[in-house]
Coordinates of C-alpha atoms in Angstrom, one line a residue:
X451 CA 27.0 -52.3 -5.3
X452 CA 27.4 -49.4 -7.9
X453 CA 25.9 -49.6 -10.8
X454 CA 28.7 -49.0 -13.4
X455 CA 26.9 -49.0 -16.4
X456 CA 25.0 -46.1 -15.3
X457 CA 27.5 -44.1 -13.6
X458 CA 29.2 -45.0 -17.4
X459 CA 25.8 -43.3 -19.0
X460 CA 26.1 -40.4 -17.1
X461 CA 29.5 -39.9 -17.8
X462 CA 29.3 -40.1 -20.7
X463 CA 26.0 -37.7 -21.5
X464 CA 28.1 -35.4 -19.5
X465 CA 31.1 -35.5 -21.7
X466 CA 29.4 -34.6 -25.0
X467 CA 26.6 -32.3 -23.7
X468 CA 29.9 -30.4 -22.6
X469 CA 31.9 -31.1 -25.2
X470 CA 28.0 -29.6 -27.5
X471 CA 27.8 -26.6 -25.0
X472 CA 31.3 -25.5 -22.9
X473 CA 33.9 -27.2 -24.4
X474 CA 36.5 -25.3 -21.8
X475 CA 35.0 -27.2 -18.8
X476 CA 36.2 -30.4 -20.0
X477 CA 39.7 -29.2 -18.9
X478 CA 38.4 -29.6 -15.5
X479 CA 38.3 -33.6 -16.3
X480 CA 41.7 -34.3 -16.9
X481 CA 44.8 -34.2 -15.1
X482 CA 48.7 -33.7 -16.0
X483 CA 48.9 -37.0 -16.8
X484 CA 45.9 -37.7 -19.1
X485 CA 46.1 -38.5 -22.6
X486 CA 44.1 -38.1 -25.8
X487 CA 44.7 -40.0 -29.5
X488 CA 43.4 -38.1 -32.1
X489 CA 43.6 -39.6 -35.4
X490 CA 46.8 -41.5 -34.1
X491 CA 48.4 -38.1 -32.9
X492 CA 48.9 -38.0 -28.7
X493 CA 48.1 -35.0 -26.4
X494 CA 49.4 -35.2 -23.1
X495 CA 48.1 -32.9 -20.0
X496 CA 45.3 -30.4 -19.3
X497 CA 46.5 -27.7 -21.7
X498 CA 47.2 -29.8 -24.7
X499 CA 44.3 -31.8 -24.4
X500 CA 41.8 -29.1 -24.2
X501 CA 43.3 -27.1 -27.1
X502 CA 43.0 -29.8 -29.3
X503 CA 38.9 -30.0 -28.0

């Protein structure tokens, strides 16, 4: 059985150590259908998304 809290962990170090360090390779984590709230705004897809990283 997989150990979701972990996988979770390393996720998540993985998202901010990019997000710290290559903020453009997040784009590679989302798809066309992804969304992001920022401060109650949405972004919807890749491009939006990673412009407002």
């Amino acid at each position: 059985m997989a150990d979701h809290n972990g996988i979770a962990k390393q996720f998540v170090d993985y998202y901010y150590q990019t997000f710290d360090s290559n903020r453009n390779a997040l784009g590679a984590l989302y798809k066309d259908v992804s969304m992001l709230t920022f401060e109650g705004q949405p972004f919807q897809g890749v491009q939006a998304i990673s412009e407002k990283l």
